CSV table of N, CA and C in Angstrom, one decimal:
chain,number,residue,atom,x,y,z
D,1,UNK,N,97.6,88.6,80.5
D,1,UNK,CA,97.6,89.5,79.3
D,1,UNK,C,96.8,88.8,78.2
D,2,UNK,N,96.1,89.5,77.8
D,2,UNK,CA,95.5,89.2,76.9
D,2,UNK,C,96.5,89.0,75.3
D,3,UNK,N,96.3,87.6,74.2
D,3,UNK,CA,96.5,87.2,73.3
D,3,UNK,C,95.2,88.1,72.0
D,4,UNK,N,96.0,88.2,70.5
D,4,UNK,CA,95.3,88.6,69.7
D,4,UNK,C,94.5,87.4,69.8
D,5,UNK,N,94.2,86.3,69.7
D,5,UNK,CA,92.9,85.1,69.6
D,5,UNK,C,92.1,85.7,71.1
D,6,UNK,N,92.3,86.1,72.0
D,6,UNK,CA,91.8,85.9,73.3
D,6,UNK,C,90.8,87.2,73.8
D,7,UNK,N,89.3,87.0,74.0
D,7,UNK,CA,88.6,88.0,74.5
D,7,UNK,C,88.7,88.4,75.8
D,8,UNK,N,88.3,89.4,75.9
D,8,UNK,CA,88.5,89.6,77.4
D,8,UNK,C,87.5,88.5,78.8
D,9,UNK,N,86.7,88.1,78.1
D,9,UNK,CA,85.9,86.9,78.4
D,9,UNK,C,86.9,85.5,79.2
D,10,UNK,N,87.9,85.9,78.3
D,10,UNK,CA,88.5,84.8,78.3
D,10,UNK,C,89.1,84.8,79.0
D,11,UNK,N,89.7,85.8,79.4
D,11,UNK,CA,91.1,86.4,80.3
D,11,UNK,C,90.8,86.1,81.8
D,12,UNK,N,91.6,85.1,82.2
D,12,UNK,CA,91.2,84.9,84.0
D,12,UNK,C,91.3,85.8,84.9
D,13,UNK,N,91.7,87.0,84.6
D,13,UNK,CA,91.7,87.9,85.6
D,13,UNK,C,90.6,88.6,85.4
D,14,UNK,N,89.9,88.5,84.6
D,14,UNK,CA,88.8,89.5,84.8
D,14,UNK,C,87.7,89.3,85.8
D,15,UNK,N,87.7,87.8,86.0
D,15,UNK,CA,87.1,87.3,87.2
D,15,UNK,C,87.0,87.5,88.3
D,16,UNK,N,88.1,88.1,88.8
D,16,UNK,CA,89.0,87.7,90.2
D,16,UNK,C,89.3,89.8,90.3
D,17,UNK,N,89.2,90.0,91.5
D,17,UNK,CA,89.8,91.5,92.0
D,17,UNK,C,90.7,91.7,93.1
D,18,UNK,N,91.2,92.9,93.3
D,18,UNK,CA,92.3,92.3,94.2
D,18,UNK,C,93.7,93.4,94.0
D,19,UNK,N,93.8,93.8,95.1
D,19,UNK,CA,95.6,94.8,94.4
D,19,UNK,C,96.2,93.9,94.7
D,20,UNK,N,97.7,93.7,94.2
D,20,UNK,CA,98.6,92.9,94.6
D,20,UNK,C,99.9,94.0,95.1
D,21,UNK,N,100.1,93.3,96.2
D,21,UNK,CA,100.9,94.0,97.0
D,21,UNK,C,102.5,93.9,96.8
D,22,UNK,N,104.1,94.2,96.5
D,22,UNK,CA,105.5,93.9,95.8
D,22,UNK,C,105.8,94.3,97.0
D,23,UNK,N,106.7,93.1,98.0
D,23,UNK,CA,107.9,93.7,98.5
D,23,UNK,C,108.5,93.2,98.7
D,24,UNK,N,110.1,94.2,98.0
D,24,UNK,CA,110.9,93.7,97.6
D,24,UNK,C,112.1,95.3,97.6
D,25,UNK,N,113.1,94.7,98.1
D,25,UNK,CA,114.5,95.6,98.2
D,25,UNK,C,115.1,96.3,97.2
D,26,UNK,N,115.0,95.3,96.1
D,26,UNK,CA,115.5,95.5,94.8
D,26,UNK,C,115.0,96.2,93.9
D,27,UNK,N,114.8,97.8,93.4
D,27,UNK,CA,113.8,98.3,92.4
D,27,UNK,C,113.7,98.0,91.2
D,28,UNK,N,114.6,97.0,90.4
D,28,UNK,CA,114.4,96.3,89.1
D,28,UNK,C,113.5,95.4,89.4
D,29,UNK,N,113.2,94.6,90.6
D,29,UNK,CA,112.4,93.2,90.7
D,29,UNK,C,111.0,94.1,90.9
D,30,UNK,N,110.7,95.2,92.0
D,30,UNK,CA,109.6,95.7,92.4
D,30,UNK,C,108.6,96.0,90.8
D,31,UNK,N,109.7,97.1,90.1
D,31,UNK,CA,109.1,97.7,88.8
D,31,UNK,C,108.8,96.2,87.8
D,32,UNK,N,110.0,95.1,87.6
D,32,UNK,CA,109.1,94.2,87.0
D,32,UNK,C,108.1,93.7,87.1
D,33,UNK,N,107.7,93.6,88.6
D,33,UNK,CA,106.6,92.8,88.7
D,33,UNK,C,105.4,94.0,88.3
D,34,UNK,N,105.4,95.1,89.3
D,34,UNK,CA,104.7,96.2,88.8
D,34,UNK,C,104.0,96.6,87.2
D,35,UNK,N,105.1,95.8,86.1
D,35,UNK,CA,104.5,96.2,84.8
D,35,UNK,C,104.0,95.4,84.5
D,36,UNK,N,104.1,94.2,85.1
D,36,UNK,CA,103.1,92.7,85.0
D,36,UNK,C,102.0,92.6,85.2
D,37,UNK,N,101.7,93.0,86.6
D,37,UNK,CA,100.4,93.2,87.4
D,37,UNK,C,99.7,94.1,86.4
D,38,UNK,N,100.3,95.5,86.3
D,38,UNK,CA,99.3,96.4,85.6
D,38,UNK,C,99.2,96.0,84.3
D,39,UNK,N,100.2,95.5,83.3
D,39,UNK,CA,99.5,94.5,82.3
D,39,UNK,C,98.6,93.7,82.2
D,40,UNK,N,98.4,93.3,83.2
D,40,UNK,CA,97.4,92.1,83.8
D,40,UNK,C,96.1,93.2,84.0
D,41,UNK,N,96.3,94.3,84.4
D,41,UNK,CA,94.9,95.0,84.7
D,41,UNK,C,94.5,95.1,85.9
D,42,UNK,N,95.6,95.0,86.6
D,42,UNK,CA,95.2,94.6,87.5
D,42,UNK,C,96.2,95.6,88.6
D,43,UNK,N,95.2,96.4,90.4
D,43,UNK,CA,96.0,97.3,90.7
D,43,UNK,C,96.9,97.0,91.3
D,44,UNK,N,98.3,97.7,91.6
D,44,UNK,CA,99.6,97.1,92.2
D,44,UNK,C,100.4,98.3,92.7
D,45,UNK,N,100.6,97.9,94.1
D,45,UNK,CA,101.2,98.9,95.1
D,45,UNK,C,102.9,98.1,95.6
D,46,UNK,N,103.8,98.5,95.4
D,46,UNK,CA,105.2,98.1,95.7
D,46,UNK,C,105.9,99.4,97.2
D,47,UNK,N,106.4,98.4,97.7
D,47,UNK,CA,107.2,98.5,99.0
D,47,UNK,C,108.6,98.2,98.8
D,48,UNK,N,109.4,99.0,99.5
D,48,UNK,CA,110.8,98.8,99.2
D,48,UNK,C,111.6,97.7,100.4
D,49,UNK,N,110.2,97.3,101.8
D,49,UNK,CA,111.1,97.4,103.0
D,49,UNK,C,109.8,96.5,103.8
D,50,UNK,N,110.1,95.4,104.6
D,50,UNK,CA,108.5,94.9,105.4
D,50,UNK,C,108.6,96.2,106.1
D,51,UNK,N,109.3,97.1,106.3
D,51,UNK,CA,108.6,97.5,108.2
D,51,UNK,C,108.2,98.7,107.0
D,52,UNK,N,108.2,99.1,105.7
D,52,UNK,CA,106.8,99.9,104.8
D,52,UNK,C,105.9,98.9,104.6
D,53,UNK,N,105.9,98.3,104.3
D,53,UNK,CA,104.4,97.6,104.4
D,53,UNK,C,103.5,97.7,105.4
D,54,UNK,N,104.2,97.1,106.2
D,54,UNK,CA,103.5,96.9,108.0
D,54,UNK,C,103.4,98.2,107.8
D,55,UNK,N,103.9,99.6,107.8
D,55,UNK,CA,103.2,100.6,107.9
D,55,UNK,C,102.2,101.3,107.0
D,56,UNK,N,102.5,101.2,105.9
D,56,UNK,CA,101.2,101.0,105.0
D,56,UNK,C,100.2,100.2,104.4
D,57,UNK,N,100.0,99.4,104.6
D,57,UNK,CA,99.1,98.4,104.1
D,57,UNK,C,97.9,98.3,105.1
D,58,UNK,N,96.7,98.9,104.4
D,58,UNK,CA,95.3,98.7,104.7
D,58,UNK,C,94.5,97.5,104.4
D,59,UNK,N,94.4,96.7,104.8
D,59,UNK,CA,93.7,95.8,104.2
D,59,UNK,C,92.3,96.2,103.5
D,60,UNK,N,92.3,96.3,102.5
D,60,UNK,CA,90.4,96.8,102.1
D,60,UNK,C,90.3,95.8,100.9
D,61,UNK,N,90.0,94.3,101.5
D,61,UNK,CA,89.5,93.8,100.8
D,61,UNK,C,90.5,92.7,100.4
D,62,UNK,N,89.8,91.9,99.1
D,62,UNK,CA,91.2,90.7,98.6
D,62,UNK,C,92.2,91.6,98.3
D,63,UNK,N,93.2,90.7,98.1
D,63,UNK,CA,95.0,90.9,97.7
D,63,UNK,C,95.6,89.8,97.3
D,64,UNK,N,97.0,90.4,96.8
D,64,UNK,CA,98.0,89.2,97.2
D,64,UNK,C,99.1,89.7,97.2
D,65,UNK,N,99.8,89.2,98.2
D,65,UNK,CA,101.1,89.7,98.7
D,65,UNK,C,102.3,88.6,97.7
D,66,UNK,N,103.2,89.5,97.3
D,66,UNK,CA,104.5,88.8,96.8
D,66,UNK,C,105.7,89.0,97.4
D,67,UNK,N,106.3,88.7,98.1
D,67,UNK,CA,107.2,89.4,99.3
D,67,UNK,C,108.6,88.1,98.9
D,68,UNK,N,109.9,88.9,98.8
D,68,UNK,CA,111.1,88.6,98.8
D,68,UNK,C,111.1,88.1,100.1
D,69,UNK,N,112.0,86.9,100.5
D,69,UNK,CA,111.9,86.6,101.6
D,69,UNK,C,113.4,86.8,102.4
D,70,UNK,N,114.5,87.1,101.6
D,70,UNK,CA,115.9,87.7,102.2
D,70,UNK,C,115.6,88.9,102.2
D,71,UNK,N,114.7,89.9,102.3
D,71,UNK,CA,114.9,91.7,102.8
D,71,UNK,C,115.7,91.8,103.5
D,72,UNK,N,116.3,93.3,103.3
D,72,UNK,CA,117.2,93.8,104.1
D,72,UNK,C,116.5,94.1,105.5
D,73,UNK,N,117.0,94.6,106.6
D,73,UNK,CA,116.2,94.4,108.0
D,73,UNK,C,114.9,93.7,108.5
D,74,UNK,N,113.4,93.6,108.2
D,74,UNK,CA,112.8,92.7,108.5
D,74,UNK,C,112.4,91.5,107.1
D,75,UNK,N,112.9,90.6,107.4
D,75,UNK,CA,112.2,89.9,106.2
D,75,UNK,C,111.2,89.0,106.0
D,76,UNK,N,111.1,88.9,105.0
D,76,UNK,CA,109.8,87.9,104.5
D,76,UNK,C,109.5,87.0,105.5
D,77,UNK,N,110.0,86.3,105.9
D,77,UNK,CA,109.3,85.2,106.7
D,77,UNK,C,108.5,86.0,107.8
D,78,UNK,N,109.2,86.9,108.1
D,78,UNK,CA,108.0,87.3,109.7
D,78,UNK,C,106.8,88.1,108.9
D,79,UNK,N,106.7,88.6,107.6
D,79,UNK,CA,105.2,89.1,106.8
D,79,UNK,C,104.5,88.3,106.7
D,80,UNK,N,105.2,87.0,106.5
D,80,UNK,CA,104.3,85.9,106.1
D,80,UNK,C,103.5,85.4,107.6
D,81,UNK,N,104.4,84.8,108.1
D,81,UNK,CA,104.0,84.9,109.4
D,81,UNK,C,102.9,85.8,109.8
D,82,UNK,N,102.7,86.9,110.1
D,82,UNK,CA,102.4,88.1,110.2
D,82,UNK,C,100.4,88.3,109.8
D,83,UNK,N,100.9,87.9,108.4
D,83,UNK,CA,100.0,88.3,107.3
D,83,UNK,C,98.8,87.0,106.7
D,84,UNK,N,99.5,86.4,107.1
D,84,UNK,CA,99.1,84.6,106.7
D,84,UNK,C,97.6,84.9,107.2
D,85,UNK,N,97.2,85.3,108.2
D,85,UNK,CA,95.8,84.8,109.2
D,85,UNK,C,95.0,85.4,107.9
D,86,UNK,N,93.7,85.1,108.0
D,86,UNK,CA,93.0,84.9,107.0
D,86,UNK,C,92.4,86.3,107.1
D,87,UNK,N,92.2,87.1,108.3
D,87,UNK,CA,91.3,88.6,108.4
D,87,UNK,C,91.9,89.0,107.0
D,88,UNK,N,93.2,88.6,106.9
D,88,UNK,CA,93.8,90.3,106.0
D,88,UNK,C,93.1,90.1,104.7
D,89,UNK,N,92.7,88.9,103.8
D,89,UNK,CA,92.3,88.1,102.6
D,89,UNK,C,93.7,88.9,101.4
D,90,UNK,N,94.5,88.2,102.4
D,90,UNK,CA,95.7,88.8,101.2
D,90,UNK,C,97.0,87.3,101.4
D,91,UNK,N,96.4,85.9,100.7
D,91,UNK,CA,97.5,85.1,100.4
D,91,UNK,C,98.4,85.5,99.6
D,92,UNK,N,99.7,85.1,100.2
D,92,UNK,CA,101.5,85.4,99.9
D,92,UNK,C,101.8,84.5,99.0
D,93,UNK,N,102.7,85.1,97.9
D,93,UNK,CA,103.7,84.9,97.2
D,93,UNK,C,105.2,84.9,97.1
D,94,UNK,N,105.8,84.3,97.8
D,94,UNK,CA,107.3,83.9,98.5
D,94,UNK,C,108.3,84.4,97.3
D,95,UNK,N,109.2,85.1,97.0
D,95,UNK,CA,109.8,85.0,96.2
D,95,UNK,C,111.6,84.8,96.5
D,96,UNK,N,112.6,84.4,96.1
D,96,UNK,CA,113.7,84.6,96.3
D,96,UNK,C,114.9,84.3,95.2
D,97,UNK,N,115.8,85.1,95.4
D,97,UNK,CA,116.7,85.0,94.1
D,97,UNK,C,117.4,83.7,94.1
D,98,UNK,N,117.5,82.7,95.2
D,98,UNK,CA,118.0,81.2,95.0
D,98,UNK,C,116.9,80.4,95.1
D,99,UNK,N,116.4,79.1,94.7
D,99,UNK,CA,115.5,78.3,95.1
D,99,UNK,C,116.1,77.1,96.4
D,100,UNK,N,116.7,77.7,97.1
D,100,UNK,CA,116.8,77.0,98.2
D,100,UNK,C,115.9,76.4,98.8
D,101,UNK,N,115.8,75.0,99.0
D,101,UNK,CA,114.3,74.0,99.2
D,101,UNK,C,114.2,74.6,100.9
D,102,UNK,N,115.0,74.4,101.5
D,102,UNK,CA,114.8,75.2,102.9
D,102,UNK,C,114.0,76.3,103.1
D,103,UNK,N,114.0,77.5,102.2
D,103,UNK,CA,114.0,78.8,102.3
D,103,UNK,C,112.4,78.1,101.6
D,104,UNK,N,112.4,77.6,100.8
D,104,UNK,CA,111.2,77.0,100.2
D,104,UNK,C,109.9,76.6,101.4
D,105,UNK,N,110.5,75.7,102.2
D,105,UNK,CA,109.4,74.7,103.4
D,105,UNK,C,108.9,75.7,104.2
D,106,UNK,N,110.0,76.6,104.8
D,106,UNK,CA,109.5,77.9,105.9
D,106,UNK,C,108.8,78.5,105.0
D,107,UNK,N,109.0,79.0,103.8
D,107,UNK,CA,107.9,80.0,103.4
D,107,UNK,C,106.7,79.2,103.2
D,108,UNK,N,106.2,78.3,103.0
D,108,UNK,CA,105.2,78.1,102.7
D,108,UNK,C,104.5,77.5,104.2
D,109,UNK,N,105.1,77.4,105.2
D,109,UNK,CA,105.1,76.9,106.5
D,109,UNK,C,104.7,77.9,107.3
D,110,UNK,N,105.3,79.3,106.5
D,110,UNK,CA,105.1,80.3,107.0
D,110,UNK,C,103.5,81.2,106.6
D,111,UNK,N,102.8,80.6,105.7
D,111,UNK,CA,101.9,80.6,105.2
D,111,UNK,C,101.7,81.2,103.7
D,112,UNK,N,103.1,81.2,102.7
D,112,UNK,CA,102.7,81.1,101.7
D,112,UNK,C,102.2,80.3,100.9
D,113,UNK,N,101.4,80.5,100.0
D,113,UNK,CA,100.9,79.5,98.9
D,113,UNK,C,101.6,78.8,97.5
D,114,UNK,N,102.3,79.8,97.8
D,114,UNK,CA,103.4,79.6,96.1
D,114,UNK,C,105.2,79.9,96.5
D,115,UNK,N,105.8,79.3,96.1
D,115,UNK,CA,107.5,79.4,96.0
D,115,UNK,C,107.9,79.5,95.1
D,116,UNK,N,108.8,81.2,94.4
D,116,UNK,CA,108.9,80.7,93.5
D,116,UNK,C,110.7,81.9,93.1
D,117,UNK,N,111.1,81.3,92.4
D,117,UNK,CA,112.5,82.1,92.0
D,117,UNK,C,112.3,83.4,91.8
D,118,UNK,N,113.1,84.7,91.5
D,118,UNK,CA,113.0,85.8,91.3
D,118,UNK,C,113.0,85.6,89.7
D,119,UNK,N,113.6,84.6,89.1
D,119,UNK,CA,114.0,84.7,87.7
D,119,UNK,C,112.8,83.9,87.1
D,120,UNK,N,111.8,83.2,87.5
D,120,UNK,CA,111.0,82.6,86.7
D,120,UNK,C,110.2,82.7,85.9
D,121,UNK,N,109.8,82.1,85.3
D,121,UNK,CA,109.2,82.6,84.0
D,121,UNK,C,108.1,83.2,84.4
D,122,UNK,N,107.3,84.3,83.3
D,122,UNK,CA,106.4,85.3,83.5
D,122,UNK,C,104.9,84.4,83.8
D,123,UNK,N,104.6,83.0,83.2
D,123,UNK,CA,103.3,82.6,83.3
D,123,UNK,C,103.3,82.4,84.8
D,124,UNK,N,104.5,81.8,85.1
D,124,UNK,CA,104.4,80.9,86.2
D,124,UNK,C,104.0,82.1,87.7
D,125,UNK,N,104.7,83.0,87.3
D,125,UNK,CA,104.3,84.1,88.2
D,125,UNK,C,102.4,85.0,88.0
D,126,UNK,N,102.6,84.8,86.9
D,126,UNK,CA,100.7,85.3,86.6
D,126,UNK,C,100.1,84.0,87.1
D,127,UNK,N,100.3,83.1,86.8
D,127,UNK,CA,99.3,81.5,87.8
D,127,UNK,C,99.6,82.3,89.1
D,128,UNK,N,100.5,82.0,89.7
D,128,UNK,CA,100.5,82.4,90.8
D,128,UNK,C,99.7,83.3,91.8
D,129,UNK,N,99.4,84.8,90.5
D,129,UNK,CA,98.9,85.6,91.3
D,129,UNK,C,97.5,85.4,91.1
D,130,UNK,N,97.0,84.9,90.0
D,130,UNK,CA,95.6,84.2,90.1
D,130,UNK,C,95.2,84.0,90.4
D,131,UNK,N,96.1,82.4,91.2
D,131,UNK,CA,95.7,81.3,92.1
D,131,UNK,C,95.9,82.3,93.8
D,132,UNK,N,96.1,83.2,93.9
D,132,UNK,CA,96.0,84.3,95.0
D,132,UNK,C,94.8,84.5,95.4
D,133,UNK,N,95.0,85.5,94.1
D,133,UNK,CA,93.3,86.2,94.3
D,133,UNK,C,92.2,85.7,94.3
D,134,UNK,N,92.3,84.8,93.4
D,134,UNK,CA,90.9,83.8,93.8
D,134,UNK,C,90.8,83.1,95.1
D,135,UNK,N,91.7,82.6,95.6
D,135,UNK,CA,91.8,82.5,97.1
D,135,UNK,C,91.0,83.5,97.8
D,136,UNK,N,91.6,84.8,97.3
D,136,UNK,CA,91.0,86.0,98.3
D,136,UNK,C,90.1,86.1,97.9
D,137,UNK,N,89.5,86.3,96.7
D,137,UNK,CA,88.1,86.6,96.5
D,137,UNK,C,87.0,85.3,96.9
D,138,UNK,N,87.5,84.3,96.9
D,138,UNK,CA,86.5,83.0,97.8
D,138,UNK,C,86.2,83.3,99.3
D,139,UNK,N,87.4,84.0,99.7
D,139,UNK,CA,87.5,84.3,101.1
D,139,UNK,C,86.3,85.0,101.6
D,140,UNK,N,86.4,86.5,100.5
D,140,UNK,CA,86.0,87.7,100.8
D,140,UNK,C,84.8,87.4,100.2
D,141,UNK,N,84.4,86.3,99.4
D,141,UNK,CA,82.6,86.3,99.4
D,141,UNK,C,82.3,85.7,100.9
D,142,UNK,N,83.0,84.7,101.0
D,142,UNK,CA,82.3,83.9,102.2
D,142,UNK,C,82.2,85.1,103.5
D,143,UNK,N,83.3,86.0,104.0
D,143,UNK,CA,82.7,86.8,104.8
D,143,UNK,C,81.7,87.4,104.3
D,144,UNK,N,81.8,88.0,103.0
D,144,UNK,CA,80.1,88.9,102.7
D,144,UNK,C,78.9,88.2,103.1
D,145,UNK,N,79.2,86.4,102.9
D,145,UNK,CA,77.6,85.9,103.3
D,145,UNK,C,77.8,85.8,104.7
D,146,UNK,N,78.7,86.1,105.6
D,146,UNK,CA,78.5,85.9,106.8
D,146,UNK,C,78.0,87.3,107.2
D,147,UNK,N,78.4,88.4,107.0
D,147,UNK,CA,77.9,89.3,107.3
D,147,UNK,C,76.2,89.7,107.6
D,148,UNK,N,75.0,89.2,106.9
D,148,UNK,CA,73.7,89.5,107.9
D,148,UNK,C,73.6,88.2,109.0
D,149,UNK,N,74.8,86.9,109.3
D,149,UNK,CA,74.0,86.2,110.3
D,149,UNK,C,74.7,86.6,111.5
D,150,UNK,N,76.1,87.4,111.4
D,150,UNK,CA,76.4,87.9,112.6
D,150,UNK,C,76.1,89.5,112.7
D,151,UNK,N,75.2,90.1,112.1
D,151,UNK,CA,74.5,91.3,112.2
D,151,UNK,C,73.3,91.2,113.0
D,152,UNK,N,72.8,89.6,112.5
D,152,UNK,CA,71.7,89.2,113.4
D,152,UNK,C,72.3,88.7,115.2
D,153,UNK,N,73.2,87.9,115.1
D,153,UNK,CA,73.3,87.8,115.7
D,153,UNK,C,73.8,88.6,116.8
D,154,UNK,N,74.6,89.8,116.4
D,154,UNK,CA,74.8,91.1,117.4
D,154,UNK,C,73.8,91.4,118.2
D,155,UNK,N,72.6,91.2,117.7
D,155,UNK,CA,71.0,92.3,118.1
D,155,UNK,C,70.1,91.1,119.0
D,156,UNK,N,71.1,90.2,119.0
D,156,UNK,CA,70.8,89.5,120.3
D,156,UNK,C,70.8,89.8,121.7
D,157,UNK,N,69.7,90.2,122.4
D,157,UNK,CA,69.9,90.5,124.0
D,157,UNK,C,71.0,89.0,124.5
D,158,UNK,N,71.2,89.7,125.5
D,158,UNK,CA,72.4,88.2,126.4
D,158,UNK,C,71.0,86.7,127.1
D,159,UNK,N,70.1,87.2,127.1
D,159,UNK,CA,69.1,86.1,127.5
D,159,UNK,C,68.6,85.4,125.9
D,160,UNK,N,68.7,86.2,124.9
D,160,UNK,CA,68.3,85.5,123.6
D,160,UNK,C,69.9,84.6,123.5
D,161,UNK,N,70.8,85.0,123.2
D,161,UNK,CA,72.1,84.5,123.3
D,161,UNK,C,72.1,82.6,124.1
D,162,UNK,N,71.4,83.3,125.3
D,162,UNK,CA,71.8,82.2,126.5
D,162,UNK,C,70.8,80.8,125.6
D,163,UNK,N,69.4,81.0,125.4
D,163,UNK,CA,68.7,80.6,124.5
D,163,UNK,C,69.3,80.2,123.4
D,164,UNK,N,69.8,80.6,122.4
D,164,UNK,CA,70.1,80.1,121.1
D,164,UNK,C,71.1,79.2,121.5
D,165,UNK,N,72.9,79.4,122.6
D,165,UNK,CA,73.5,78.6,123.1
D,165,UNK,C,72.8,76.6,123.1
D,166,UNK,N,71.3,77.0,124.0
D,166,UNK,CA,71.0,75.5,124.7
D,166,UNK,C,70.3,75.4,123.0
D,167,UNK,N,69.6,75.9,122.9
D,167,UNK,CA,69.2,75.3,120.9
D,167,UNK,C,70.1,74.3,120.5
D,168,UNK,N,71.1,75.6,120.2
D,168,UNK,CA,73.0,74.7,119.6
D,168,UNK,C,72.8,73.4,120.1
């Protein structure tokens, strides 16, 4: 959010793009975070349940996932799990209403980036989603510059292929 001293220049999120993704059981925690993100300027889709997510969630592009990790029927750990691999460019944000160091090691083991309480303070959760999206958006340039050398390299016959192989 922007401060009266602070231009939009200034503001780290204007850098960085990216929806961030809420899922979470509880609709006081979903709508909090939800008026954060969009304060932030930033777009935000909330889930009440992993097996809505897994059913709606398109990947198009960076993200960042903030996912309760006690949900009712599927939980957070298996999204993380799940979602972790780098195609999606959507690094997780573990959240949970205890800071159990346990529940802490698996999520981040599980491939989150951040651990953090349900009650924590508001910066610490905007660093967090930040430090997401810039993640994804580092990601999502690097496949953009990959994109003309394996465009080139599709339009390789299997004898040019066999060739480029002995080059290597």
């Amino acid at each position: 959010m922007e401060t009266p001293n602070q231009t939009p220049s200034d503001n780290p999120f204007a850098h960085v793009s990216g929806c961030v993704h809420v899922v979470d059981d509880e609709a006081l925690v979903r709508e909090s975070i939800h008026l954060l993100v969009t304060a932030l300027k930033l777009p935000c889709i909330v889930y009440q349940s992993a097996e809505e997510f897994a059913a709606k969630f398109r990947p198009e592009g960076p993200g960042c996932l903030v996912v309760d990790l006690l949900l009712k029927g599927r939980n957070g750990f298996s999204l993380l799990r799940e979602y972790s691999d780098p195609k999606f460019l959507i690094p997780a944000i573990a959240i949970s209403g205890s800071l159990d160091v346990r529940h802490g090691l698996r999520a981040i083991q599980e491939g989150a980036v951040v651990f953090l309480s349900k009650d924590c303070e508001q910066r610490a959760l905007e660093n967090a989603i930040l430090t997401c999206l810039q993640l994804a958006n580092e990601a999502a340039n690097v496949v953009d510059q990959q994109r003309p050398l394996k465009a080139g390299l599709d339009q390789l016959s299997d004898s040019e292929k066999v060739v480029l192989d002995y080059l290597i």
